[in-house]
Amino acid sequence: KQEVTQIPAALSVPEGENLVLNCSFTDSAIYNLQWFRQDPGKGLTSLLLIQSSQREQTSGRLNASLDKSSGRSTLYIAASQPGDSATYLCAPYTSGSRLTFGEGTQLTVNP
Amino acid sequence: DAGVIQSPRHEVTEMGQEVTLRCKPISGHNSLFWYRQTMMRGLELLIYFNNNVPIDDSGMPEDRFSAKMPNASFSTLKIQPSEPRDSAVYFCASDGEVSGNTIYFGEGSWLTVV
């Protein structure tokens, strides 16, 4: 059974900082891995999807990397803004478990 | 497309009552998922359908929970009878090759059982 761990659980930074969110997973036989954002009282929004054959994906100020063999992924956020404040969830996709979510990292970017 | 549409957005019901949650996936998506989110357990997959057929319902907590997908554009999750511990946010999501297998979530149905 896939298990996903996200570190840190919570993070508070001043505006403008670059930051890294970490995700580790136990079953490396994944098809892809997605990073999501969840705002309070809202659903999940997909930010980036990395295929198992890829090493990284970029979208604007976001960059996600994947090291499938070691079961790790990171989400890098450049020049953070208050609007980035949300919970970020990592979810590897396997044939058996489908998407398994981590507990998330709650990010607060202070103006 | 309007995205994944769920209803109701919020429901408060008394213990023992039947609850029906509804979902309309994104047109063209062939997989549909029901998730439950609580503070204690995070996001849990309850059941998923592929081409309207239930593939894995191992996450359904008890026989009180049932899900159907009568056609490609509609699914229901039913709880009968409901209990206070069923209080949670229930998300429906869909994906398919048309979206590059990126999964899209609805806004959720916020259920409170009193």
mmCIF file of C-alpha atoms in Angstrom:
data_model
loop_
_atom_site.group_PDB
_atom_site.id
_atom_site.type_symbol
_atom_site.label_atom_id
_atom_site.label_comp_id
_atom_site.label_asym_id
_atom_site.label_seq_id
_atom_site.Cartn_x
_atom_site.Cartn_y
_atom_site.Cartn_z
ATOM 1 C CA LYS A 1 0.000 0.000 0.000
ATOM 2 C CA GLN A 2 1.311 3.412 -0.989
ATOM 3 C CA GLU A 3 2.187 5.754 1.850
ATOM 4 C CA VAL A 4 2.965 9.407 1.294
ATOM 5 C CA THR A 5 4.759 11.747 3.688
ATOM 6 C CA GLN A 6 5.038 15.491 3.272
ATOM 7 C CA ILE A 7 7.520 17.663 5.092
ATOM 8 C CA PRO A 8 7.144 20.188 6.593
ATOM 9 C CA ALA A 9 3.557 19.971 7.812
ATOM 10 C CA ALA A 10 3.403 23.742 8.039
ATOM 11 C CA LEU A 11 5.573 26.575 6.809
ATOM 12 C CA SER A 12 5.408 30.321 7.331
ATOM 13 C CA VAL A 13 7.669 32.582 5.271
ATOM 14 C CA PRO A 14 7.940 36.263 4.387
ATOM 15 C CA GLU A 15 6.904 37.354 0.942
ATOM 16 C CA GLY A 16 9.574 36.988 -1.709
ATOM 17 C CA GLU A 17 11.276 33.918 -0.323
ATOM 18 C CA ASN A 18 12.014 30.862 -2.424
ATOM 19 C CA LEU A 19 10.845 27.679 -0.760
ATOM 20 C CA VAL A 20 10.837 23.914 -1.157
ATOM 21 C CA LEU A 21 8.144 21.472 -0.170
ATOM 22 C CA ASN A 22 9.083 17.831 0.153
ATOM 23 C CA CYS A 23 7.181 14.646 -0.581
ATOM 24 C CA SER A 24 8.251 11.041 -0.159
ATOM 25 C CA PHE A 25 6.396 7.877 -1.130
ATOM 26 C CA THR A 26 6.968 4.204 -0.424
ATOM 27 C CA ASP A 27 5.913 2.528 -3.675
ATOM 28 C CA SER A 28 8.090 3.730 -6.543
ATOM 29 C CA ALA A 29 6.010 1.923 -9.195
ATOM 30 C CA ILE A 30 4.103 5.057 -10.061
ATOM 31 C CA TYR A 31 2.641 6.228 -13.353
ATOM 32 C CA ASN A 32 2.844 9.881 -12.453
ATOM 33 C CA LEU A 33 2.798 12.272 -9.543
ATOM 34 C CA GLN A 34 0.654 15.340 -9.114
ATOM 35 C CA TRP A 35 0.963 18.353 -6.898
ATOM 36 C CA PHE A 36 -2.258 20.018 -5.828
ATOM 37 C CA ARG A 37 -3.209 23.179 -4.080
ATOM 38 C CA GLN A 38 -6.178 23.434 -1.717
ATOM 39 C CA ASP A 39 -7.552 26.712 -0.463
ATOM 40 C CA PRO A 40 -9.716 26.744 2.681
ATOM 41 C CA GLY A 41 -13.250 25.615 1.925
ATOM 42 C CA LYS A 42 -12.390 24.713 -1.629
ATOM 43 C CA GLY A 43 -11.594 21.679 -3.708
ATOM 44 C CA LEU A 44 -8.186 20.679 -4.992
ATOM 45 C CA THR A 45 -6.553 22.347 -7.954
ATOM 46 C CA SER A 46 -3.922 20.432 -9.902
ATOM 47 C CA LEU A 47 -0.708 22.442 -10.208
ATOM 48 C CA LEU A 48 1.696 20.108 -11.939
ATOM 49 C CA LEU A 49 1.711 16.552 -13.204
ATOM 50 C CA ILE A 50 5.026 14.755 -13.693
ATOM 51 C CA GLN A 51 5.033 11.547 -15.684
ATOM 52 C CA SER A 52 7.141 8.714 -14.288
ATOM 53 C CA SER A 53 9.577 9.121 -17.185
ATOM 54 C CA GLN A 54 10.131 12.799 -16.444
ATOM 55 C CA ARG A 55 12.466 14.441 -13.975
ATOM 56 C CA GLU A 56 10.728 17.767 -13.606
ATOM 57 C CA GLN A 57 7.921 20.024 -14.695
ATOM 58 C CA THR A 58 7.636 23.779 -14.576
ATOM 59 C CA SER A 59 4.689 26.121 -14.543
ATOM 60 C CA GLY A 60 5.383 29.780 -13.935
ATOM 61 C CA ARG A 61 7.013 30.177 -10.548
ATOM 62 C CA LEU A 62 6.477 26.508 -9.716
ATOM 63 C CA ASN A 63 8.917 23.715 -10.414
ATOM 64 C CA ALA A 64 8.346 20.117 -9.411
ATOM 65 C CA SER A 65 10.996 17.437 -9.535
ATOM 66 C CA LEU A 66 10.672 13.685 -9.336
ATOM 67 C CA ASP A 67 13.189 11.055 -8.296
ATOM 68 C CA LYS A 68 11.127 7.950 -8.793
ATOM 69 C CA SER A 69 13.783 5.461 -7.714
ATOM 70 C CA SER A 70 14.235 7.089 -4.330
ATOM 71 C CA GLY A 71 10.545 7.836 -3.919
ATOM 72 C CA ARG A 72 10.893 11.588 -3.641
ATOM 73 C CA SER A 73 9.422 14.700 -5.171
ATOM 74 C CA THR A 74 9.899 18.364 -4.393
ATOM 75 C CA LEU A 75 7.854 21.420 -5.220
ATOM 76 C CA TYR A 76 9.879 24.601 -5.557
ATOM 77 C CA ILE A 77 8.070 27.921 -5.334
ATOM 78 C CA ALA A 78 10.046 30.938 -6.454
ATOM 79 C CA ALA A 79 9.494 34.456 -5.163
ATOM 80 C CA SER A 80 6.573 33.482 -2.943
ATOM 81 C CA GLN A 81 3.528 35.756 -2.699
ATOM 82 C CA PRO A 82 0.712 36.037 -0.141
ATOM 83 C CA GLY A 83 -1.606 34.540 -2.760
ATOM 84 C CA ASP A 84 0.428 31.343 -2.602
ATOM 85 C CA SER A 85 -0.886 30.719 0.908
ATOM 86 C CA ALA A 86 -2.713 27.395 0.807
ATOM 87 C CA THR A 87 -2.249 23.726 1.572
ATOM 88 C CA TYR A 88 -0.114 21.862 -0.947
ATOM 89 C CA LEU A 89 -0.668 18.149 -1.457
ATOM 90 C CA CYS A 90 1.451 15.591 -3.210
ATOM 91 C CA ALA A 91 -0.209 12.548 -4.813
ATOM 92 C CA PRO A 92 1.589 9.708 -6.597
ATOM 93 C CA TYR A 93 -0.541 7.637 -8.949
ATOM 94 C CA THR A 94 -0.206 3.854 -8.981
ATOM 95 C CA SER A 95 -2.260 1.210 -10.691
ATOM 96 C CA GLY A 96 -3.357 -0.306 -7.398
ATOM 97 C CA SER A 97 -3.927 2.654 -5.131
ATOM 98 C CA ARG A 98 -4.641 5.166 -7.852
ATOM 99 C CA LEU A 99 -3.957 8.612 -6.310
ATOM 100 C CA THR A 100 -2.703 8.501 -2.731
ATOM 101 C CA PHE A 101 -2.488 11.825 -0.963
ATOM 102 C CA GLY A 102 -0.064 13.059 1.622
ATOM 103 C CA GLU A 103 -1.229 15.049 4.640
ATOM 104 C CA GLY A 104 -0.170 18.246 2.917
ATOM 105 C CA THR A 105 2.011 21.232 3.747
ATOM 106 C CA GLN A 106 0.144 24.278 5.002
ATOM 107 C CA LEU A 107 1.917 27.313 3.598
ATOM 108 C CA THR A 108 1.514 30.861 4.846
ATOM 109 C CA VAL A 109 3.264 33.681 3.001
ATOM 110 C CA ASN A 110 3.298 36.852 5.049
ATOM 111 C CA PRO A 111 3.201 40.269 3.354
ATOM 112 C CA ASP B 1 -16.387 22.791 -19.661
ATOM 113 C CA ALA B 2 -17.707 23.867 -16.253
ATOM 114 C CA GLY B 3 -15.508 21.385 -14.431
ATOM 115 C CA VAL B 4 -16.633 18.680 -12.036
ATOM 116 C CA ILE B 5 -19.964 19.688 -10.549
ATOM 117 C CA GLN B 6 -21.099 18.459 -7.167
ATOM 118 C CA SER B 7 -24.312 18.925 -5.252
ATOM 119 C CA PRO B 8 -25.288 19.776 -2.654
ATOM 120 C CA ARG B 9 -22.403 22.020 -1.607
ATOM 121 C CA HIS B 10 -23.471 21.884 2.010
ATOM 122 C CA GLU B 11 -25.820 19.559 3.852
ATOM 123 C CA VAL B 12 -26.766 19.243 7.479
ATOM 124 C CA THR B 13 -28.811 16.204 8.354
ATOM 125 C CA GLU B 14 -29.899 14.261 11.380
ATOM 126 C CA MET B 15 -28.407 10.941 12.319
ATOM 127 C CA GLY B 16 -30.251 8.085 10.672
ATOM 128 C CA GLN B 17 -31.314 10.037 7.618
ATOM 129 C CA GLU B 18 -30.349 9.078 4.098
ATOM 130 C CA VAL B 19 -27.847 11.328 2.337
ATOM 131 C CA THR B 20 -27.333 11.410 -1.415
ATOM 132 C CA LEU B 21 -24.429 13.274 -2.942
ATOM 133 C CA ARG B 22 -24.298 13.908 -6.664
ATOM 134 C CA CYS B 23 -21.542 14.427 -9.176
ATOM 135 C CA LYS B 24 -21.282 15.371 -12.820
ATOM 136 C CA PRO B 25 -17.788 14.657 -14.184
ATOM 137 C CA ILE B 26 -16.068 16.575 -16.931
ATOM 138 C CA SER B 27 -17.369 15.573 -20.336
ATOM 139 C CA GLY B 28 -15.066 13.065 -22.019
ATOM 140 C CA HIS B 29 -13.472 11.832 -18.811
ATOM 141 C CA ASN B 30 -13.807 8.092 -18.358
ATOM 142 C CA SER B 31 -12.701 7.753 -14.728
ATOM 143 C CA LEU B 32 -14.608 9.072 -11.738
ATOM 144 C CA PHE B 33 -13.493 9.075 -8.126
ATOM 145 C CA TRP B 34 -15.181 9.689 -4.791
ATOM 146 C CA TYR B 35 -12.905 10.916 -1.987
ATOM 147 C CA ARG B 36 -13.606 11.806 1.625
ATOM 148 C CA GLN B 37 -11.573 14.389 3.516
ATOM 149 C CA THR B 38 -11.427 14.724 7.296
ATOM 150 C CA MET B 39 -8.981 16.367 9.639
ATOM 151 C CA MET B 40 -8.107 13.042 11.214
ATOM 152 C CA ARG B 41 -7.634 10.914 8.105
ATOM 153 C CA GLY B 42 -6.885 13.377 5.326
ATOM 154 C CA LEU B 43 -8.040 12.501 1.823
ATOM 155 C CA GLU B 44 -9.211 8.934 1.349
ATOM 156 C CA LEU B 45 -10.316 7.274 -1.863
ATOM 157 C CA LEU B 46 -13.711 5.663 -1.338
ATOM 158 C CA ILE B 47 -14.424 4.251 -4.777
ATOM 159 C CA TYR B 48 -13.582 4.795 -8.384
ATOM 160 C CA PHE B 49 -15.300 4.003 -11.655
ATOM 161 C CA ASN B 50 -13.850 3.462 -15.082
ATOM 162 C CA ASN B 51 -16.226 3.688 -18.025
ATOM 163 C CA ASN B 52 -19.126 3.687 -15.539
ATOM 164 C CA VAL B 53 -18.028 0.401 -13.957
ATOM 165 C CA PRO B 54 -16.920 0.301 -10.305
ATOM 166 C CA ILE B 55 -13.311 -0.841 -10.285
ATOM 167 C CA ASP B 56 -12.265 -0.568 -6.668
ATOM 168 C CA ASP B 57 -14.618 0.037 -3.764
ATOM 169 C CA SER B 58 -12.239 -1.159 -1.071
ATOM 170 C CA GLY B 59 -12.206 2.307 0.444
ATOM 171 C CA MET B 60 -15.915 2.352 1.113
ATOM 172 C CA PRO B 61 -16.060 2.297 4.899
ATOM 173 C CA GLU B 62 -19.206 0.271 5.496
ATOM 174 C CA ASP B 63 -22.277 -1.196 3.890
ATOM 175 C CA ARG B 64 -24.035 2.041 4.750
ATOM 176 C CA PHE B 65 -22.136 3.595 1.853
ATOM 177 C CA SER B 66 -23.027 2.883 -1.749
ATOM 178 C CA ALA B 67 -22.127 4.507 -5.059
ATOM 179 C CA LYS B 68 -23.582 4.286 -8.522
ATOM 180 C CA MET B 69 -22.712 5.587 -11.936
ATOM 181 C CA PRO B 70 -25.691 4.957 -14.227
ATOM 182 C CA ASN B 71 -24.144 6.836 -17.133
ATOM 183 C CA ALA B 72 -21.004 8.702 -18.139
ATOM 184 C CA SER B 73 -22.277 12.047 -16.905
ATOM 185 C CA PHE B 74 -23.656 11.258 -13.466
ATOM 186 C CA SER B 75 -22.724 9.523 -10.241
ATOM 187 C CA THR B 76 -24.172 9.338 -6.746
ATOM 188 C CA LEU B 77 -22.760 8.502 -3.343
ATOM 189 C CA LYS B 78 -25.364 7.451 -0.844
ATOM 190 C CA ILE B 79 -25.100 7.038 2.910
ATOM 191 C CA GLN B 80 -27.958 5.211 4.598
ATOM 192 C CA PRO B 81 -28.349 5.540 7.525
ATOM 193 C CA SER B 82 -26.014 8.444 8.199
ATOM 194 C CA GLU B 83 -24.023 8.760 11.432
ATOM 195 C CA PRO B 84 -22.194 11.715 13.012
ATOM 196 C CA ARG B 85 -18.817 10.155 12.156
ATOM 197 C CA ASP B 86 -19.707 10.466 8.475
ATOM 198 C CA SER B 87 -19.351 14.234 8.778
ATOM 199 C CA ALA B 88 -16.689 15.207 6.270
ATOM 200 C CA VAL B 89 -16.106 16.826 2.924
ATOM 201 C CA TYR B 90 -16.850 14.478 0.057
ATOM 202 C CA PHE B 91 -15.065 15.205 -3.189
ATOM 203 C CA CYS B 92 -15.812 13.886 -6.617
ATOM 204 C CA ALA B 93 -13.052 13.931 -9.227
ATOM 205 C CA SER B 94 -12.619 12.810 -12.800
ATOM 206 C CA ASP B 95 -9.830 12.252 -15.260
ATOM 207 C CA GLY B 96 -9.211 10.844 -18.692
ATOM 208 C CA GLU B 97 -6.842 10.826 -21.605
ATOM 209 C CA VAL B 98 -8.446 13.997 -22.947
ATOM 210 C CA SER B 99 -6.942 15.863 -20.003
ATOM 211 C CA GLY B 100 -3.638 14.025 -20.085
ATOM 212 C CA ASN B 101 -4.759 12.047 -17.040
ATOM 213 C CA THR B 102 -4.698 15.180 -14.924
ATOM 214 C CA ILE B 103 -7.354 14.702 -12.295
ATOM 215 C CA TYR B 104 -9.881 17.461 -11.692
ATOM 216 C CA PHE B 105 -11.762 17.858 -8.447
ATOM 217 C CA GLY B 106 -15.155 19.293 -7.716
ATOM 218 C CA GLU B 107 -15.665 21.867 -4.984
ATOM 219 C CA GLY B 108 -16.845 19.207 -2.567
ATOM 220 C CA SER B 109 -19.987 18.457 -0.601
ATOM 221 C CA TRP B 110 -19.666 19.505 3.029
ATOM 222 C CA LEU B 111 -21.699 17.055 5.101
ATOM 223 C CA THR B 112 -22.576 17.479 8.751
ATOM 224 C CA VAL B 113 -24.536 14.750 10.505
ATOM 225 C CA VAL B 114 -25.924 15.807 13.869
#
